[in-house]
């Protein structure tokens, strides 16, 4: 990638070399390459075949999918710390927690078995020092002059470097210098085959503790469905039966429509070309990850005023922010002759959709995962049991800013009454069995290239937490490796909401402007709330 001087790190402990990394023995990086691909893992797996077979687990279909060419996905979690990072303390903490999880002490390998080859998680020895990376940055002057840009460039350079598949697929990068909003930054990089985003976030939180009570696990908001008492349900009689039949018909109809739209998208139906759409092969290009904090209280104010959920508000804010951004790009691209006509006007028929990964199995709680890492496994389920949802976004310049939230709520409510995620998971499972993993990967790749962006939202701790004694100022997770030029992630933590963008900067060269548009859209929507006594 094209980077400023000093942006590409010289790493210690990272056994994958690129053309820009110097060889400590004096030779060039190209003279002796370490096999960081899956070929080394296959050889290692065949060497380990027959050893500790009782502890091996099959790789889930979703996990196998994330190892396919064009779909090699990684999750990164950027952590801002309130004090410099003590690497020795963090290492000791990892050895007592994360390393004890089965996925973090295993490697995915292909084993020769009766009936063909099978992908399995094989236990491997973990040397924590090999997974902690302390970069040797080339230009220390940049630490003093532009530390935020240096962190951003460093993380962008990580997206170009594959992991070494001969050891467990996780790394912790430590950037021990102050930035504008943290005393130090740690970057946890995980391969997506280790688990879905929600489960991995729960696992990470199980490694943390409350800052106010170092012996207690964090408190994360939970959503419970409220059901009427059994006596009221029994007395409802025929009216309840009619309601149930009506709800079933709506669910069946919505699922059928979603299945048709999903199938059409996988085959031929593409989003309207916009400045946010990527091109062929962008999954192999570096991604720039930027983030911005906004007030969670502002989002809650909108939620309470509109009688909706936080996710509904975020869908509305995303639609408003993207509409604002595309209006500006439309104005910039307009010719002088028709600039007045096109100024801040958007076509009314823009098809712009996002994809959401949905965990179709309830995520294990942080208490259950903490017990698992302590060696008390209570039957905790793990794996990539995920389906896709295609979420249309309202791209239009509404006169009333609250219309974005109203449309977001309508879209979200419609998707809640559908089994689209279960259908996509089961159909992918069937395709893998009948046609193989490559056919399933090609189908998913085609579906993603026909949509514009990926979208996700996660609830985080409501109080300050510590990562092995290091108080966290912010938490900013994201993902890369999929064939979309834009990923928008919302992560709550204490009284803030972190907006995180992962972009291909050859497509979206001004990601900070897009963050500005999202933040400004939230402010406009918040100010549009009618005054209440």
Short mmCIF file of C-alpha atoms in Angstrom, two decimals, residues 5 12 74 134-135 160 193 198 208 221 234 247 289 294 313-314 330 338 348 396 425 469 475 479 490:
data_model
loop_
_atom_site.label_atom_id
_atom_site.label_comp_id
_atom_site.label_asym_id
_atom_site.label_seq_id
_atom_site.Cartn_x
_atom_site.Cartn_y
_atom_site.Cartn_z
CA UNK A 5 7.20 7.23 5.72
CA UNK A 12 8.92 -8.05 16.39
CA UNK A 74 -10.46 -10.73 10.05
CA UNK A 134 5.33 -4.51 19.58
CA UNK A 135 6.06 -2.56 16.39
CA UNK A 160 -2.32 -6.13 4.09
CA UNK A 193 -13.09 -18.37 11.59
CA UNK A 198 -21.03 -11.26 18.93
CA UNK A 208 -12.17 -7.80 31.39
CA UNK A 221 -27.46 -4.55 28.52
CA UNK A 234 -55.43 -18.88 28.22
CA UNK A 247 -48.72 -13.20 12.72
CA UNK A 289 -10.31 2.04 9.87
CA UNK A 294 -20.97 10.45 19.84
CA UNK A 313 -32.23 5.10 15.52
CA UNK A 314 -28.86 3.89 14.23
CA UNK A 330 -23.17 14.45 -6.24
CA UNK A 338 -26.08 21.95 -14.32
CA UNK A 348 -35.38 9.18 -5.78
CA UNK A 396 -33.27 10.55 0.18
CA UNK A 425 -27.75 -20.21 6.89
CA UNK A 469 -5.63 -3.75 34.97
CA UNK A 475 -13.51 0.21 22.23
CA UNK A 479 -13.91 -6.26 10.20
CA UNK A 490 -21.68 0.95 16.07
#
